[in-house]
Amino acid sequence: MTALGGDLAGVDDIDAGGLEVEGERSVLERIARRYQTPRGALDYDPDFGFDLTGELSAAFDPSRRASLESAIAREAEKDEAVASAIAVV
């Protein structure tokens, strides 16, 4: 495994064959899972997730846009391999 870590492959669902991914792809897939998991959906990690689709479906003004950008970046930064993130909506 690389310094960025590894994980089972898959975003919508874990790869049925047990395929593993490493490095940047692993980080990207972990963050993608965060963005499609509603916060609180995981009993064992209630702070995991950010329902990006739901957030983008709601109407927003410039201040909501800034708040959303900040929340998206903070969620990515929860991954131990992400030092800092910037989101642009």
GROMACS .gro file of C-alpha atoms in nm:
model
   89
    1MET     CA    1   0.000   0.000   0.000
    2THR     CA    2   0.104   0.357  -0.058
    3ALA     CA    3   0.124   0.644   0.189
    4LEU     CA    4  -0.224   0.747   0.072
    5GLY     CA    5  -0.368   0.417   0.187
    6GLY     CA    6  -0.578   0.155   0.022
    7ASP     CA    7  -0.935   0.036   0.035
    8LEU     CA    8  -1.180  -0.193  -0.134
    9ALA     CA    9  -1.277  -0.060  -0.475
   10GLY     CA   10  -1.617   0.094  -0.533
   11VAL     CA   11  -1.811   0.411  -0.488
   12ASP     CA   12  -2.179   0.314  -0.508
   13ASP     CA   13  -2.107  -0.031  -0.370
   14ILE     CA   14  -1.800  -0.229  -0.273
   15ASP     CA   15  -1.653  -0.437  -0.557
   16ALA     CA   16  -1.807  -0.786  -0.539
   17GLY     CA   17  -1.475  -0.944  -0.637
   18GLY     CA   18  -1.288  -0.778  -0.353
   19LEU     CA   19  -1.076  -0.561  -0.586
   20GLU     CA   20  -0.856  -0.321  -0.392
   21VAL     CA   21  -0.741   0.025  -0.496
   22GLU     CA   22  -0.448   0.226  -0.364
   23GLY     CA   23  -0.309   0.575  -0.376
   24GLU     CA   24  -0.497   0.866  -0.528
   25ARG     CA   25  -0.780   0.647  -0.657
   26SER     CA   26  -0.839   0.513  -0.307
   27VAL     CA   27  -0.859   0.867  -0.167
   28LEU     CA   28  -1.093   0.982  -0.445
   29GLU     CA   29  -1.327   0.686  -0.396
   30ARG     CA   30  -1.336   0.737  -0.018
   31ILE     CA   31  -1.427   1.104  -0.064
   32ALA     CA   32  -1.690   1.021  -0.328
   33ARG     CA   33  -1.852   0.783  -0.077
   34ARG     CA   34  -1.854   1.065   0.180
   35TYR     CA   35  -2.038   1.291  -0.065
   36GLN     CA   36  -2.316   1.042  -0.129
   37THR     CA   37  -2.369   0.925   0.229
   38PRO     CA   38  -2.610   1.136   0.434
   39ARG     CA   39  -2.459   1.248   0.764
   40GLY     CA   40  -2.565   1.013   1.041
   41ALA     CA   41  -2.640   0.721   0.809
   42LEU     CA   42  -2.358   0.513   0.959
   43ASP     CA   43  -2.428   0.405   1.318
   44TYR     CA   44  -2.058   0.348   1.384
   45ASP     CA   45  -1.953   0.692   1.249
   46PRO     CA   46  -2.231   0.951   1.290
   47ASP     CA   47  -2.007   1.236   1.167
   48PHE     CA   48  -1.935   1.061   0.833
   49GLY     CA   49  -2.099   1.185   0.518
   50PHE     CA   50  -2.240   1.481   0.337
   51ASP     CA   51  -2.544   1.444   0.110
   52LEU     CA   52  -2.405   1.648  -0.178
   53THR     CA   53  -2.692   1.569  -0.416
   54GLY     CA   54  -2.948   1.684  -0.163
   55GLU     CA   55  -2.753   2.000  -0.089
   56LEU     CA   56  -2.715   2.092  -0.456
   57SER     CA   57  -3.084   2.030  -0.522
   58ALA     CA   58  -3.183   2.306  -0.278
   59ALA     CA   59  -3.202   2.670  -0.380
   60PHE     CA   60  -2.915   2.883  -0.258
   61ASP     CA   61  -2.789   3.241  -0.262
   62PRO     CA   62  -2.429   3.366  -0.250
   63SER     CA   63  -2.397   3.319   0.129
   64ARG     CA   64  -2.539   2.966   0.107
   65ARG     CA   65  -2.297   2.900  -0.177
   66ALA     CA   66  -2.000   3.002   0.040
   67SER     CA   67  -2.130   2.791   0.328
   68LEU     CA   68  -2.172   2.493   0.098
   69GLU     CA   69  -1.820   2.530  -0.043
   70SER     CA   70  -1.681   2.533   0.308
   71ALA     CA   71  -1.883   2.228   0.416
   72ILE     CA   72  -1.775   2.030   0.108
   73ALA     CA   73  -1.408   2.107   0.171
   74ARG     CA   74  -1.434   2.020   0.542
   75GLU     CA   75  -1.588   1.682   0.459
   76ALA     CA   76  -1.298   1.595   0.226
   77GLU     CA   77  -1.050   1.703   0.493
   78LYS     CA   78  -1.192   1.441   0.730
   79ASP     CA   79  -1.000   1.182   0.528
   80GLU     CA   80  -0.657   1.135   0.685
   81ALA     CA   81  -0.487   1.156   0.344
   82VAL     CA   82  -0.629   1.505   0.269
   83ALA     CA   83  -0.424   1.790   0.415
   84SER     CA   84  -0.650   2.063   0.276
   85ALA     CA   85  -0.929   2.096   0.023
   86ILE     CA   86  -1.098   2.372  -0.173
   87ALA     CA   87  -1.448   2.337  -0.317
   88VAL     CA   88  -1.597   2.562  -0.581
   89VAL     CA   89  -1.973   2.554  -0.641
   0.00000   0.00000   0.00000
